[in-house]
């Protein structure tokens, strides 16, 4: 540092400028960023993948050109009976789908709950989840609107399952080890259940475009006494599930409304890092049982 | 619903292994593309530095918070294209912050408003303490007369205490170029701050 710099450095060092970060802004921005990350990651990934590779750029351009100029429908079943595989016996193509599901190391999806009132009106819950599923581990990121409220992990622990959760709203965590599973949240198990019952599907819901994919849907009554109905849509090109809806779930103590759980935005083999399923606790978080949090919240 | 059967007989505290922090850091950026927990770690490691840099460039906390928010949103949008380690990530982050601040200042009206607001705030806040207020106002006015690139160099050098090689990395330039630009920036600043320098020299 020469004399000029030293002189200026001395001058600057005597000036008081309040540059202490505000923790409120830091926390608020953190929540906004996590929400933005969850919402945008999939779209960005697809766009970047196409635009960064020379081959995919040409492929995308070629597809657009041919579709626009030639008016050729690429999707199976779009104009030819031969492409409509779903009209064949489900026992055959259902097995193919089940076999495909077995090959995936990980699947992620978005989950949303919708309340259906007695007059048929719908109210979408502000709470939504991102689910991560591997062959033996699970993770659920729970959002309240734009705020990442909680992360839950279900990972193998000896002969049982370790359930670890962290809550950003209360800055707390809870760890529990014992028997148990991810239960009904597991979207892959839900897919398997639907596919295995396609033989007894009530009706074909027809073709529609969901999240940009040409899909075909089926409605299947559940195997229980409830009025529950499962609906599943498959990508007509890959035969993989694109959306699952569980309709008609009863709400405790509220007979005038039912629940619909929607799982969509499936990402198959999304290339998750290994530590996605490693439970972590941010520094400074305190140990608290969920009942304690509930009691504190109710107060 | 979730089924967890059995009694709670094992309490386990799971935390980030600080013993392997060096290894963690080198992989943290890669993990942050897909893993929100890793991203949060990265965010907490760098938030303060980015905020301070923005304050030092803009001389205003509120504007610095706005720009900091914008910087990290850009990080989310672009992080999957970033390939590098934690140190390179820091440089990349400063580069984004620099571009964001420069864009923020680019509009003349906004720049004038910043200067006006900052001067008013300074005058009222330091009414009882004339010397620091005068110096801060003087510094601000002097720095804002510089080109954005020179402002960046001054801030990185004297507020962030970066070496010339580090500044060069942030700006995508050579240390020699940064050296000459720093000299030019100081010459220009010196003209505005002559009175202060003279006063200081006399004291010394």
Tab-separated table of C-alpha atoms in Angstrom:
chain	number	residue	atom	x	y	z
A	1	UNK	CA	0.000	0.000	0.000
A	2	UNK	CA	1.573	3.329	-1.080
A	3	UNK	CA	1.322	6.672	0.763
A	4	UNK	CA	-1.757	7.778	-1.156
A	5	UNK	CA	-3.567	4.592	-0.218
A	6	UNK	CA	-2.443	4.764	3.407
A	7	UNK	CA	-3.648	8.328	3.675
A	8	UNK	CA	-7.038	7.426	2.252
A	9	UNK	CA	-7.226	4.320	4.428
A	10	UNK	CA	-6.662	6.484	7.521
A	11	UNK	CA	-9.348	8.871	6.381
A	12	UNK	CA	-11.865	6.049	5.852
A	13	UNK	CA	-11.039	4.352	9.129
A	14	UNK	CA	-12.182	7.439	11.061
A	15	UNK	CA	-15.613	7.402	9.471
A	16	UNK	CA	-18.422	5.640	11.284
A	17	UNK	CA	-20.855	3.957	8.918
A	18	UNK	CA	-23.569	1.748	10.423
A	19	UNK	CA	-23.188	-1.506	8.509
A	20	UNK	CA	-24.504	-3.954	11.120
A	21	UNK	CA	-26.854	-6.411	9.405
A	22	UNK	CA	-30.454	-6.532	10.599
A	23	UNK	CA	-31.356	-10.089	11.646
A	24	UNK	CA	-35.021	-9.509	10.819
A	25	UNK	CA	-34.180	-8.730	7.229
A	26	UNK	CA	-31.794	-11.672	7.086
A	27	UNK	CA	-34.469	-14.095	8.343
A	28	UNK	CA	-37.176	-12.691	6.107
A	29	UNK	CA	-34.947	-12.849	3.045
A	30	UNK	CA	-33.981	-16.421	3.925
A	31	UNK	CA	-37.629	-17.485	3.883
A	32	UNK	CA	-38.286	-15.693	0.600
A	33	UNK	CA	-35.230	-17.258	-0.988
A	34	UNK	CA	-36.159	-20.773	0.077
A	35	UNK	CA	-39.578	-20.314	-1.365
A	36	UNK	CA	-38.199	-18.909	-4.618
A	37	UNK	CA	-35.732	-21.779	-4.766
A	38	UNK	CA	-38.466	-24.383	-4.413
A	39	UNK	CA	-40.735	-22.758	-6.961
A	40	UNK	CA	-38.187	-21.991	-9.636
A	41	UNK	CA	-35.729	-24.837	-9.487
A	42	UNK	CA	-37.551	-27.166	-11.815
A	43	UNK	CA	-38.349	-24.614	-14.518
A	44	UNK	CA	-34.832	-23.218	-14.460
A	45	UNK	CA	-33.284	-26.658	-14.685
A	46	UNK	CA	-35.266	-27.547	-17.777
A	47	UNK	CA	-34.582	-24.227	-19.506
A	48	UNK	CA	-30.861	-24.311	-18.738
A	49	UNK	CA	-30.538	-27.893	-19.840
A	50	UNK	CA	-31.971	-27.018	-23.217
A	51	UNK	CA	-30.071	-23.778	-23.713
A	52	UNK	CA	-26.636	-24.944	-22.545
A	53	UNK	CA	-26.258	-27.969	-24.710
A	54	UNK	CA	-25.697	-27.563	-28.423
A	55	UNK	CA	-27.491	-30.821	-29.145
A	56	UNK	CA	-30.547	-30.011	-27.070
A	57	UNK	CA	-30.689	-26.526	-28.550
A	58	UNK	CA	-30.852	-28.016	-32.035
A	59	UNK	CA	-33.290	-30.668	-30.884
A	60	UNK	CA	-35.589	-28.084	-29.308
A	61	UNK	CA	-35.372	-25.892	-32.389
A	62	UNK	CA	-36.064	-28.858	-34.654
A	63	UNK	CA	-39.098	-29.951	-32.642
A	64	UNK	CA	-40.533	-26.435	-32.681
A	65	UNK	CA	-39.881	-26.023	-36.389
A	66	UNK	CA	-41.437	-29.333	-37.326
A	67	UNK	CA	-44.453	-28.905	-35.097
A	68	UNK	CA	-45.073	-25.357	-36.297
A	69	UNK	CA	-44.297	-25.804	-39.971
A	70	UNK	CA	-45.347	-29.369	-40.530
A	71	UNK	CA	-48.220	-29.526	-38.090
A	72	UNK	CA	-47.129	-33.006	-37.143
A	73	UNK	CA	-48.329	-34.339	-33.830
A	74	UNK	CA	-45.565	-36.146	-32.031
A	75	UNK	CA	-47.431	-37.413	-29.049
A	76	UNK	CA	-48.450	-41.068	-29.083
A	77	UNK	CA	-52.173	-41.372	-29.483
A	78	UNK	CA	-52.392	-37.891	-30.945
A	79	UNK	CA	-53.902	-39.097	-34.167
A	80	UNK	CA	-53.223	-42.744	-34.382
A	81	UNK	CA	-54.874	-45.618	-32.564
A	82	UNK	CA	-51.525	-47.391	-32.502
A	83	UNK	CA	-50.154	-44.793	-30.109
A	84	UNK	CA	-52.996	-45.129	-27.604
A	85	UNK	CA	-51.361	-47.741	-25.417
A	86	UNK	CA	-53.749	-46.995	-22.557
A	87	UNK	CA	-56.604	-48.605	-24.507
A	88	UNK	CA	-54.846	-51.948	-24.208
A	89	UNK	CA	-55.090	-54.220	-21.158
A	90	UNK	CA	-53.755	-52.413	-18.046
A	91	UNK	CA	-52.219	-55.664	-16.799
A	92	UNK	CA	-49.616	-55.353	-19.549
A	93	UNK	CA	-48.688	-51.672	-19.526
A	94	UNK	CA	-49.289	-51.415	-15.776
A	95	UNK	CA	-46.512	-53.937	-15.220
A	96	UNK	CA	-44.266	-51.870	-17.459
A	97	UNK	CA	-44.925	-48.790	-15.316
A	98	UNK	CA	-44.316	-50.676	-12.077
A	99	UNK	CA	-41.028	-51.955	-13.485
A	100	UNK	CA	-40.040	-48.384	-14.408
A	101	UNK	CA	-40.796	-47.171	-10.890
A	102	UNK	CA	-38.460	-49.812	-9.485
A	103	UNK	CA	-35.551	-48.384	-11.466
A	104	UNK	CA	-35.691	-44.893	-9.967
A	105	UNK	CA	-33.239	-44.036	-7.229
A	106	UNK	CA	-35.158	-40.940	-6.195
A	107	UNK	CA	-38.359	-39.094	-6.946
A	108	UNK	CA	-39.464	-35.625	-5.869
A	109	UNK	CA	-42.867	-34.021	-6.118
A	110	UNK	CA	-45.055	-31.163	-4.980
A	111	UNK	CA	-48.040	-31.870	-2.726
A	112	UNK	CA	-51.018	-29.608	-2.169
A	113	UNK	CA	-54.218	-29.997	-0.151
A	114	UNK	CA	-57.571	-28.634	-1.345
A	115	UNK	CA	-60.682	-28.393	0.857
A	116	UNK	CA	-63.945	-29.119	-0.966
A	117	UNK	CA	-67.017	-27.544	0.660
A	118	UNK	CA	-70.525	-29.016	0.617
A	119	UNK	CA	-71.572	-26.559	-2.106
A	120	UNK	CA	-68.744	-27.795	-4.309
A	121	UNK	CA	-66.547	-24.730	-3.869
A	122	UNK	CA	-62.858	-25.343	-3.347
A	123	UNK	CA	-60.373	-23.739	-1.005
A	124	UNK	CA	-56.666	-24.390	-1.567
A	125	UNK	CA	-54.642	-24.680	1.620
A	126	UNK	CA	-51.780	-22.246	2.046
A	127	UNK	CA	-49.650	-25.148	3.274
A	128	UNK	CA	-47.856	-27.188	0.624
A	129	UNK	CA	-45.026	-29.684	0.593
A	130	UNK	CA	-42.080	-30.786	-1.453
A	131	UNK	CA	-41.520	-34.524	-1.010
A	132	UNK	CA	-38.221	-36.292	-1.592
A	133	UNK	CA	-38.241	-40.079	-1.796
A	134	UNK	CA	-35.352	-42.479	-2.223
A	135	UNK	CA	-35.394	-46.254	-1.898
A	136	UNK	CA	-35.149	-46.175	1.887
A	137	UNK	CA	-35.339	-42.525	2.949
A	138	UNK	CA	-37.821	-39.702	2.814
A	139	UNK	CA	-37.874	-35.993	3.317
A	140	UNK	CA	-40.718	-33.513	3.442
A	141	UNK	CA	-40.243	-29.732	3.200
A	142	UNK	CA	-43.371	-28.007	4.493
A	143	UNK	CA	-44.185	-24.486	3.363
A	144	UNK	CA	-46.790	-22.074	4.715
A	145	UNK	CA	-47.422	-19.875	1.708
A	146	UNK	CA	-43.983	-18.360	1.040
A	147	UNK	CA	-42.396	-19.526	4.274
A	148	UNK	CA	-40.429	-22.760	4.719
A	149	UNK	CA	-41.810	-23.806	8.078
A	150	UNK	CA	-40.417	-27.270	8.602
A	151	UNK	CA	-38.221	-30.026	7.186
A	152	UNK	CA	-38.877	-33.638	8.165
A	153	UNK	CA	-36.565	-36.571	7.502
A	154	UNK	CA	-37.449	-40.282	7.762
A	155	UNK	CA	-34.263	-42.313	7.424
A	156	UNK	CA	-33.198	-45.862	8.314
A	157	UNK	CA	-31.906	-46.271	11.846
A	158	UNK	CA	-30.888	-49.801	12.712
A	159	UNK	CA	-34.025	-51.870	12.384
A	160	UNK	CA	-36.325	-48.882	12.624
A	161	UNK	CA	-36.737	-45.365	11.343
A	162	UNK	CA	-35.254	-42.126	12.560
A	163	UNK	CA	-37.651	-39.221	12.331
A	164	UNK	CA	-35.889	-35.880	12.579
A	165	UNK	CA	-37.615	-32.562	12.052
A	166	UNK	CA	-36.516	-28.934	12.212
A	167	UNK	CA	-38.884	-25.983	12.423
A	168	UNK	CA	-37.797	-22.586	11.189
A	169	UNK	CA	-40.806	-20.792	12.703
A	170	UNK	CA	-39.929	-21.881	16.249
A	171	UNK	CA	-36.216	-22.453	15.625
A	172	UNK	CA	-36.568	-25.907	17.178
A	173	UNK	CA	-35.916	-29.531	16.283
A	174	UNK	CA	-37.177	-32.920	17.368
A	175	UNK	CA	-35.658	-36.376	16.953
A	176	UNK	CA	-37.501	-39.623	17.419
A	177	UNK	CA	-36.313	-43.145	16.698
A	178	UNK	CA	-38.495	-46.232	16.499
A	179	UNK	CA	-40.622	-48.236	14.126
A	180	UNK	CA	-42.598	-46.384	11.514
A	181	UNK	CA	-42.569	-45.148	7.973
A	182	UNK	CA	-43.326	-42.223	5.716
A	183	UNK	CA	-46.807	-43.757	5.444
A	184	UNK	CA	-49.324	-42.294	3.037
A	185	UNK	CA	-47.021	-39.442	2.073
A	186	UNK	CA	-44.901	-41.759	-0.079
A	187	UNK	CA	-45.851	-40.766	-3.636
A	188	UNK	CA	-44.160	-43.784	-5.211
A	189	UNK	CA	-46.160	-46.165	-3.045
A	190	UNK	CA	-49.258	-44.223	-3.985
A	191	UNK	CA	-48.397	-44.642	-7.667
A	192	UNK	CA	-47.887	-48.383	-7.196
A	193	UNK	CA	-51.219	-48.660	-5.431
A	194	UNK	CA	-53.043	-46.837	-8.223
A	195	UNK	CA	-51.342	-48.760	-11.013
A	196	UNK	CA	-52.047	-52.128	-9.404
A	197	UNK	CA	-55.783	-51.262	-9.301
A	198	UNK	CA	-56.072	-50.024	-12.894
A	199	UNK	CA	-57.785	-53.266	-13.886
A	200	UNK	CA	-60.771	-52.088	-11.882
A	201	UNK	CA	-60.649	-48.439	-12.953
A	202	UNK	CA	-64.100	-46.861	-12.970
A	203	UNK	CA	-63.553	-44.716	-15.984
A	204	UNK	CA	-61.070	-43.247	-18.395
A	205	UNK	CA	-60.780	-39.515	-17.808
A	206	UNK	CA	-59.445	-38.935	-21.302
A	207	UNK	CA	-56.502	-36.910	-22.515
A	208	UNK	CA	-55.478	-33.500	-21.262
A	209	UNK	CA	-52.338	-31.402	-21.033
A	210	UNK	CA	-50.931	-31.144	-17.489
A	211	UNK	CA	-47.780	-29.124	-16.736
A	212	UNK	CA	-47.004	-29.165	-20.440
A	213	UNK	CA	-47.254	-32.953	-20.766
A	214	UNK	CA	-49.922	-34.701	-22.809
A	215	UNK	CA	-51.567	-37.010	-20.297
A	216	UNK	CA	-54.239	-39.639	-19.979
A	217	UNK	CA	-56.172	-40.025	-16.724
A	218	UNK	CA	-57.986	-42.785	-14.871
A	219	UNK	CA	-60.426	-42.695	-11.973
A	220	UNK	CA	-60.302	-45.564	-9.498
A	221	UNK	CA	-62.551	-46.124	-6.487
A	222	UNK	CA	-60.664	-46.806	-3.312
A	223	UNK	CA	-60.821	-50.229	-1.688
A	224	UNK	CA	-62.514	-49.043	1.456
A	225	UNK	CA	-65.835	-47.872	2.820
A	226	UNK	CA	-65.045	-44.170	2.415
A	227	UNK	CA	-66.201	-42.179	-0.572
A	228	UNK	CA	-62.578	-41.742	-1.555
A	229	UNK	CA	-61.648	-41.740	-5.225
A	230	UNK	CA	-58.119	-41.896	-6.614
A	231	UNK	CA	-57.262	-40.291	-9.934
A	232	UNK	CA	-53.987	-40.700	-11.747
A	233	UNK	CA	-52.690	-39.170	-14.972
A	234	UNK	CA	-49.866	-40.670	-17.029
A	235	UNK	CA	-47.598	-38.982	-19.541
A	236	UNK	CA	-48.669	-40.538	-22.826
A	237	UNK	CA	-45.079	-40.483	-24.043
A	238	UNK	CA	-43.202	-41.947	-21.094
A	239	UNK	CA	-46.136	-43.671	-19.344
A	240	UNK	CA	-44.903	-42.172	-16.064
A	241	UNK	CA	-47.363	-40.622	-13.583
A	242	UNK	CA	-47.665	-36.840	-13.844
A	243	UNK	CA	-50.394	-36.153	-11.310
A	244	UNK	CA	-52.247	-38.040	-8.580
A	245	UNK	CA	-55.365	-36.808	-6.811
A	246	UNK	CA	-56.899	-38.470	-3.776
A	247	UNK	CA	-60.431	-37.075	-3.611
A	248	UNK	CA	-63.136	-37.357	-0.964
A	249	UNK	CA	-60.999	-37.752	2.159
A	250	UNK	CA	-63.006	-37.004	5.277
A	251	UNK	CA	-62.009	-34.138	7.583
A	252	UNK	CA	-62.134	-34.858	11.325
A	253	UNK	CA	-65.120	-33.190	13.010
A	254	UNK	CA	-66.044	-31.356	9.815
A	255	UNK	CA	-68.548	-33.521	7.909
A	256	UNK	CA	-69.495	-30.647	5.601
A	257	UNK	CA	-66.180	-30.700	3.813
A	258	UNK	CA	-63.771	-33.173	2.229
A	259	UNK	CA	-60.114	-33.095	1.351
A	260	UNK	CA	-58.372	-33.594	-1.951
A	261	UNK	CA	-54.641	-34.255	-1.854
A	262	UNK	CA	-52.813	-33.480	-5.081
A	263	UNK	CA	-49.325	-34.702	-5.880
A	264	UNK	CA	-47.788	-33.342	-9.065
A	265	UNK	CA	-44.592	-31.861	-10.579
A	266	UNK	CA	-42.932	-35.260	-10.340
A	267	UNK	CA	-39.220	-35.310	-11.014
A	268	UNK	CA	-37.798	-38.779	-11.621
A	269	UNK	CA	-34.139	-39.329	-10.705
A	270	UNK	CA	-33.658	-35.598	-10.074
A	271	UNK	CA	-29.946	-35.864	-9.230
A	272	UNK	CA	-30.219	-35.072	-5.556
A	273	UNK	CA	-27.060	-34.710	-3.528
A	274	UNK	CA	-26.376	-37.565	-1.133
A	275	UNK	CA	-26.944	-35.425	1.922
A	276	UNK	CA	-30.496	-34.565	0.924
A	277	UNK	CA	-31.521	-37.372	3.239
A	278	UNK	CA	-29.046	-36.622	6.024
A	279	UNK	CA	-30.878	-34.925	8.892
A	280	UNK	CA	-29.345	-31.662	10.003
A	281	UNK	CA	-30.005	-29.137	12.723
A	282	UNK	CA	-29.115	-25.478	12.165
A	283	UNK	CA	-27.001	-23.921	14.863
A	284	UNK	CA	-28.937	-22.394	17.716
A	285	UNK	CA	-32.085	-24.496	17.267
A	286	UNK	CA	-33.484	-25.905	20.519
A	287	UNK	CA	-34.845	-29.392	21.163
A	288	UNK	CA	-38.626	-29.332	21.596
A	289	UNK	CA	-41.364	-31.984	21.344
A	290	UNK	CA	-44.123	-31.149	18.807
A	291	UNK	CA	-46.663	-31.199	21.660
A	292	UNK	CA	-44.658	-28.540	23.471
A	293	UNK	CA	-44.634	-26.410	20.328
A	294	UNK	CA	-48.377	-26.925	19.879
A	295	UNK	CA	-49.048	-25.947	23.506
A	296	UNK	CA	-46.822	-22.897	23.202
A	297	UNK	CA	-48.529	-21.889	19.948
A	298	UNK	CA	-52.012	-22.241	21.477
A	299	UNK	CA	-51.035	-20.044	24.408
B	1	UNK	CA	-50.968	-39.873	7.626
B	2	UNK	CA	-47.483	-40.352	9.025
B	3	UNK	CA	-47.166	-43.464	11.168
B	4	UNK	CA	-44.550	-43.406	13.868
B	5	UNK	CA	-45.027	-46.280	16.267
B	6	UNK	CA	-43.038	-46.952	19.409
B	7	UNK	CA	-41.799	-45.033	22.382
B	8	UNK	CA	-39.382	-42.182	22.193
B	9	UNK	CA	-36.312	-43.807	23.652
B	10	UNK	CA	-33.493	-42.222	21.741
B	11	UNK	CA	-32.766	-38.562	21.650
B	12	UNK	CA	-30.092	-37.660	19.220
B	13	UNK	CA	-28.661	-34.272	18.522
B	14	UNK	CA	-27.695	-34.008	14.921
B	15	UNK	CA	-25.715	-31.000	13.894
B	16	UNK	CA	-23.388	-29.921	11.169
B	17	UNK	CA	-19.997	-31.493	11.742
B	18	UNK	CA	-17.751	-28.513	12.355
B	19	UNK	CA	-14.678	-30.734	12.370
B	20	UNK	CA	-14.934	-31.309	8.685
B	21	UNK	CA	-15.829	-27.702	7.810
B	22	UNK	CA	-13.138	-27.365	5.194
B	23	UNK	CA	-14.423	-30.347	3.241
B	24	UNK	CA	-17.989	-29.184	3.752
B	25	UNK	CA	-17.169	-25.745	2.350
B	26	UNK	CA	-15.683	-27.139	-0.809
B	27	UNK	CA	-18.840	-29.101	-1.530
B	28	UNK	CA	-21.343	-26.712	-0.060
B	29	UNK	CA	-21.800	-24.717	-3.240
B	30	UNK	CA	-22.452	-27.822	-5.328
B	31	UNK	CA	-24.962	-29.093	-2.794
B	32	UNK	CA	-26.710	-25.734	-2.568
B	33	UNK	CA	-28.069	-26.130	-6.117
B	34	UNK	CA	-30.404	-28.904	-5.029
B	35	UNK	CA	-30.495	-28.817	-1.261
B	36	UNK	CA	-32.206	-25.984	0.559
B	37	UNK	CA	-30.397	-26.803	3.819
B	38	UNK	CA	-27.032	-26.402	2.117
B	39	UNK	CA	-28.200	-23.205	0.499
B	40	UNK	CA	-29.229	-21.822	3.882
B	41	UNK	CA	-25.745	-22.588	5.224
B	42	UNK	CA	-24.179	-20.815	2.282
B	43	UNK	CA	-26.547	-17.884	2.646
B	44	UNK	CA	-25.706	-17.439	6.321
B	45	UNK	CA	-21.983	-17.603	5.540
B	46	UNK	CA	-22.189	-14.739	3.074
B	47	UNK	CA	-25.190	-12.578	3.952
B	48	UNK	CA	-23.309	-10.220	6.269
B	49	UNK	CA	-20.481	-9.651	3.804
B	50	UNK	CA	-22.827	-8.898	0.932
B	51	UNK	CA	-24.934	-6.576	3.044
B	52	UNK	CA	-21.897	-4.667	4.306
B	53	UNK	CA	-20.523	-4.343	0.793
B	54	UNK	CA	-23.858	-2.921	-0.370
B	55	UNK	CA	-23.933	-0.460	2.544
B	56	UNK	CA	-20.423	0.667	1.715
B	57	UNK	CA	-21.347	1.156	-1.925
B	58	UNK	CA	-24.706	2.847	-1.364
B	59	UNK	CA	-24.207	4.521	2.032
B	60	UNK	CA	-27.786	3.629	2.891
B	61	UNK	CA	-29.055	0.642	4.901
B	62	UNK	CA	-32.523	0.426	3.358
B	63	UNK	CA	-31.208	0.462	-0.184
B	64	UNK	CA	-28.499	-1.981	0.800
B	65	UNK	CA	-31.138	-4.427	2.066
B	66	UNK	CA	-33.078	-4.132	-1.199
B	67	UNK	CA	-29.972	-4.754	-3.262
B	68	UNK	CA	-28.861	-7.632	-1.011
B	69	UNK	CA	-32.219	-9.303	-1.585
B	70	UNK	CA	-31.798	-8.879	-5.307
B	71	UNK	CA	-28.273	-10.304	-5.174
B	72	UNK	CA	-29.338	-13.531	-3.467
B	73	UNK	CA	-32.314	-13.953	-5.795
B	74	UNK	CA	-29.857	-13.767	-8.682
B	75	UNK	CA	-27.718	-16.349	-6.902
B	76	UNK	CA	-30.676	-18.741	-6.784
B	77	UNK	CA	-31.378	-18.168	-10.460
B	78	UNK	CA	-27.795	-18.818	-11.496
B	79	UNK	CA	-26.205	-21.083	-8.921
B	80	UNK	CA	-26.729	-24.284	-10.859
B	81	UNK	CA	-24.537	-22.843	-13.610
B	82	UNK	CA	-21.756	-21.952	-11.207
B	83	UNK	CA	-18.832	-24.357	-11.041
B	84	UNK	CA	-16.247	-23.635	-8.424
B	85	UNK	CA	-15.259	-23.821	-4.799
B	86	UNK	CA	-16.225	-21.666	-1.839
B	87	UNK	CA	-13.518	-19.066	-2.536
B	88	UNK	CA	-14.535	-18.709	-6.161
B	89	UNK	CA	-18.126	-18.507	-5.018
B	90	UNK	CA	-17.221	-15.519	-2.842
B	91	UNK	CA	-15.728	-13.726	-5.843
B	92	UNK	CA	-18.742	-14.645	-7.946
B	93	UNK	CA	-21.022	-13.282	-5.242
B	94	UNK	CA	-19.135	-9.971	-5.110
B	95	UNK	CA	-19.342	-9.783	-8.894
B	96	UNK	CA	-23.120	-10.188	-8.770
B	97	UNK	CA	-23.343	-7.660	-5.949
B	98	UNK	CA	-21.190	-5.202	-7.902
B	99	UNK	CA	-23.314	-5.504	-11.033
B	100	UNK	CA	-26.515	-5.210	-9.020
B	101	UNK	CA	-25.314	-2.100	-7.194
B	102	UNK	CA	-24.088	-0.563	-10.461
B	103	UNK	CA	-27.441	-1.215	-12.108
B	104	UNK	CA	-29.116	0.316	-9.095
B	105	UNK	CA	-26.986	3.427	-9.378
B	106	UNK	CA	-27.102	3.634	-13.137
B	107	UNK	CA	-30.255	5.620	-13.317
B	108	UNK	CA	-29.187	9.197	-12.761
B	109	UNK	CA	-32.338	10.147	-10.938
B	110	UNK	CA	-31.890	7.354	-8.479
B	111	UNK	CA	-28.274	8.266	-7.973
B	112	UNK	CA	-29.132	11.877	-7.243
B	113	UNK	CA	-31.872	10.801	-4.876
B	114	UNK	CA	-29.505	8.503	-3.003
B	115	UNK	CA	-27.024	11.315	-2.614
B	116	UNK	CA	-29.681	13.751	-1.452
B	117	UNK	CA	-31.301	11.336	1.013
B	118	UNK	CA	-27.964	10.220	2.355
B	119	UNK	CA	-26.783	13.771	2.909
B	120	UNK	CA	-30.005	14.688	4.700
B	121	UNK	CA	-29.793	11.623	6.922
B	122	UNK	CA	-26.187	12.295	7.716
B	123	UNK	CA	-26.818	15.901	8.563
B	124	UNK	CA	-29.660	15.086	10.940
B	125	UNK	CA	-28.092	12.007	12.543
B	126	UNK	CA	-24.782	13.619	13.268
B	127	UNK	CA	-25.982	17.072	14.103
B	128	UNK	CA	-24.104	16.967	17.384
B	129	UNK	CA	-21.023	15.404	15.934
B	130	UNK	CA	-19.941	17.562	13.083
B	131	UNK	CA	-16.636	16.057	12.149
B	132	UNK	CA	-17.659	12.449	11.362
B	133	UNK	CA	-20.760	13.728	9.606
B	134	UNK	CA	-18.743	16.059	7.472
B	135	UNK	CA	-16.298	13.335	6.619
B	136	UNK	CA	-19.000	10.822	5.763
B	137	UNK	CA	-20.861	13.293	3.591
B	138	UNK	CA	-17.630	14.339	1.953
B	139	UNK	CA	-16.606	10.761	1.294
B	140	UNK	CA	-20.016	9.917	-0.127
B	141	UNK	CA	-20.049	12.864	-2.451
B	142	UNK	CA	-16.510	12.178	-3.538
B	143	UNK	CA	-17.108	8.480	-4.181
B	144	UNK	CA	-20.277	9.142	-6.173
B	145	UNK	CA	-18.330	11.388	-8.536
B	146	UNK	CA	-16.343	8.328	-9.641
B	147	UNK	CA	-17.248	5.873	-12.376
B	148	UNK	CA	-19.017	2.761	-11.020
B	149	UNK	CA	-15.943	0.629	-11.678
B	150	UNK	CA	-13.742	2.982	-9.653
B	151	UNK	CA	-16.332	3.069	-6.873
B	152	UNK	CA	-16.204	-0.715	-6.788
B	153	UNK	CA	-12.426	-0.759	-6.554
B	154	UNK	CA	-12.388	1.836	-3.768
B	155	UNK	CA	-15.002	-0.077	-1.758
B	156	UNK	CA	-13.377	-3.475	-2.211
B	157	UNK	CA	-9.944	-2.117	-1.371
B	158	UNK	CA	-10.680	0.128	1.613
B	159	UNK	CA	-13.887	-1.230	3.122
B	160	UNK	CA	-13.632	-4.927	2.275
B	161	UNK	CA	-9.835	-4.881	2.670
B	162	UNK	CA	-9.271	-6.999	-0.405
B	163	UNK	CA	-5.915	-7.543	-2.057
B	164	UNK	CA	-5.463	-6.332	-5.615
B	165	UNK	CA	-5.455	-9.930	-6.857
B	166	UNK	CA	-8.807	-10.554	-5.193
B	167	UNK	CA	-10.292	-7.371	-6.640
B	168	UNK	CA	-8.993	-8.390	-10.042
B	169	UNK	CA	-10.723	-11.746	-9.676
B	170	UNK	CA	-14.014	-10.113	-8.752
B	171	UNK	CA	-13.829	-7.703	-11.683
B	172	UNK	CA	-12.486	-10.261	-14.152
B	173	UNK	CA	-9.446	-8.120	-14.767
B	174	UNK	CA	-5.706	-8.228	-14.150
B	175	UNK	CA	-4.079	-6.981	-10.913
B	176	UNK	CA	-2.042	-4.489	-12.965
B	177	UNK	CA	-5.147	-2.932	-14.461
B	178	UNK	CA	-6.771	-2.751	-11.056
B	179	UNK	CA	-3.647	-1.083	-9.671
B	180	UNK	CA	-3.700	1.657	-12.310
B	181	UNK	CA	-7.462	2.157	-11.955
B	182	UNK	CA	-7.058	2.408	-8.190
B	183	UNK	CA	-4.406	5.057	-8.643
B	184	UNK	CA	-6.643	7.057	-10.986
B	185	UNK	CA	-9.575	6.758	-8.595
B	186	UNK	CA	-7.448	7.987	-5.696
B	187	UNK	CA	-6.200	10.943	-7.701
B	188	UNK	CA	-9.739	11.985	-8.419
B	189	UNK	CA	-10.813	11.429	-4.822
B	190	UNK	CA	-7.845	13.423	-3.642
B	191	UNK	CA	-9.063	16.482	-5.512
B	192	UNK	CA	-12.363	16.390	-3.667
B	193	UNK	CA	-10.831	15.491	-0.361
B	194	UNK	CA	-7.834	17.790	-0.526
B	195	UNK	CA	-8.950	19.824	2.407
B	196	UNK	CA	-9.225	16.761	4.596
B	197	UNK	CA	-5.878	15.391	3.541
B	198	UNK	CA	-4.231	18.720	4.108
B	199	UNK	CA	-5.748	18.974	7.541
B	200	UNK	CA	-4.590	15.461	8.391
B	201	UNK	CA	-1.079	16.144	7.150
B	202	UNK	CA	-0.870	19.222	9.294
B	203	UNK	CA	-1.963	17.244	12.337
B	204	UNK	CA	0.656	14.581	11.624
